[in-house]
Amino acid sequence: DTEVTQTPKHLVMGMTNKKSLKCEQHMGHRAMYWYKQKAKKPPELMFVYSYEKLSINESVPSRFSPECPNSSLLNLHLHALQPEDSALYLCASSQAPGQSYEQYFGPGTRLTVT
Amino acid sequence: ILNVEQSPQSLHVQEGDSTNFTCSFPSSNFYALHWYRWETAKSPEALFVMTLNGDEKKKGRISATLNTKEGYSYLYIKGSQPEDSATYLCAHAGNQFYFGTGTSLTVIP
């Protein structure tokens, strides 16, 4: 199984809502990533988890809260988002943390904040 | 923020033509260069991870070269097919991981 799954595929939420994005992989990978991609822009790294511990937070606002309950799951909790947070949110995993490991991506969650 | 540039931004080629794109990146703090293929409505798919200057990798009709001293990588597609239509992204892996904006390839049957 070389698949990274993400749910939901689409999400529309108001600025006062609380929602969560989910990501799952069963490849035994020990590094997991959240990226944000705005239209016509490259994906931007948000968070990196290495061995279930948060290792990189790219100065992401606190309204985005990542969680790694176990080695297969990665969540992104959303609260009090702004319309400019509307984007495609991609999850990825790699065998281990490190620049030379290829990353396996999920299909993304398309988020719209109204 | 690292400046990773890809050119051209978009490309249309006839089926059977060979084509190539460029990824340019700063040569400092280099660890690896990744190439990804991203079809619409699908997940980005890893093509190559390249680490050594002069590296050359091949997967079927697709190949890539790397020059870390001058800071560029080329991706080549030989005999393009309609199923090669996708956005091709490169990513510079140094202290952080930075993607380029991609080259959108359309292969016309």
GROMACS .gro file of C-alpha atoms in nm, chain A residues 35 37 40 42-43 45 58 88 90 99-103 105-107, chain B residues 31-32 34 36 38 43-44 46 49 51 93-94 96-97 99-101:
model
   34
   35TYR     CA    1   0.155   2.174   0.293
   37GLN     CA    2  -0.111   2.545  -0.182
   40LYS     CA    3  -0.096   2.915  -0.922
   42PRO     CA    4   0.390   2.625  -0.528
   43PRO     CA    5   0.303   2.414  -0.224
   45LEU     CA    6   0.550   2.364   0.387
   58GLU     CA    7   0.702   2.721   0.953
   88LEU     CA    8  -0.557   2.313  -0.112
   90LEU     CA    9  -0.173   1.854   0.103
   99GLN     CA   10   1.594   1.581   0.241
  100SER     CA   11   1.689   1.279   0.033
  101TYR     CA   12   1.373   1.078   0.100
  102GLU     CA   13   1.098   1.108  -0.158
  103GLN     CA   14   0.767   1.226  -0.029
  105PHE     CA   15   0.148   1.289  -0.130
  106GLY     CA   16  -0.221   1.256  -0.070
  107PRO     CA   17  -0.474   1.410  -0.311
  145TYR     CA   18   2.105   1.854  -0.009
  146ALA     CA   19   1.872   1.718  -0.275
  148HIS     CA   20   1.320   1.638  -0.612
  150TYR     CA   21   0.731   1.543  -0.901
  152TRP     CA   22   0.116   1.619  -1.071
  157SER     CA   23  -0.172   1.330  -0.591
  158PRO     CA   24   0.174   1.459  -0.680
  160ALA     CA   25   0.759   1.143  -0.699
  163VAL     CA   26   1.540   1.243  -0.595
  165THR     CA   27   2.167   1.444  -0.464
  207ALA     CA   28   1.571   2.031  -0.036
  208GLY     CA   29   1.824   2.226   0.167
  210GLN     CA   30   1.405   2.361   0.419
  211PHE     CA   31   1.196   2.222   0.136
  213PHE     CA   32   0.891   2.390  -0.448
  214GLY     CA   33   0.909   2.569  -0.779
  215THR     CA   34   0.589   2.692  -0.945
   0.00000   0.00000   0.00000
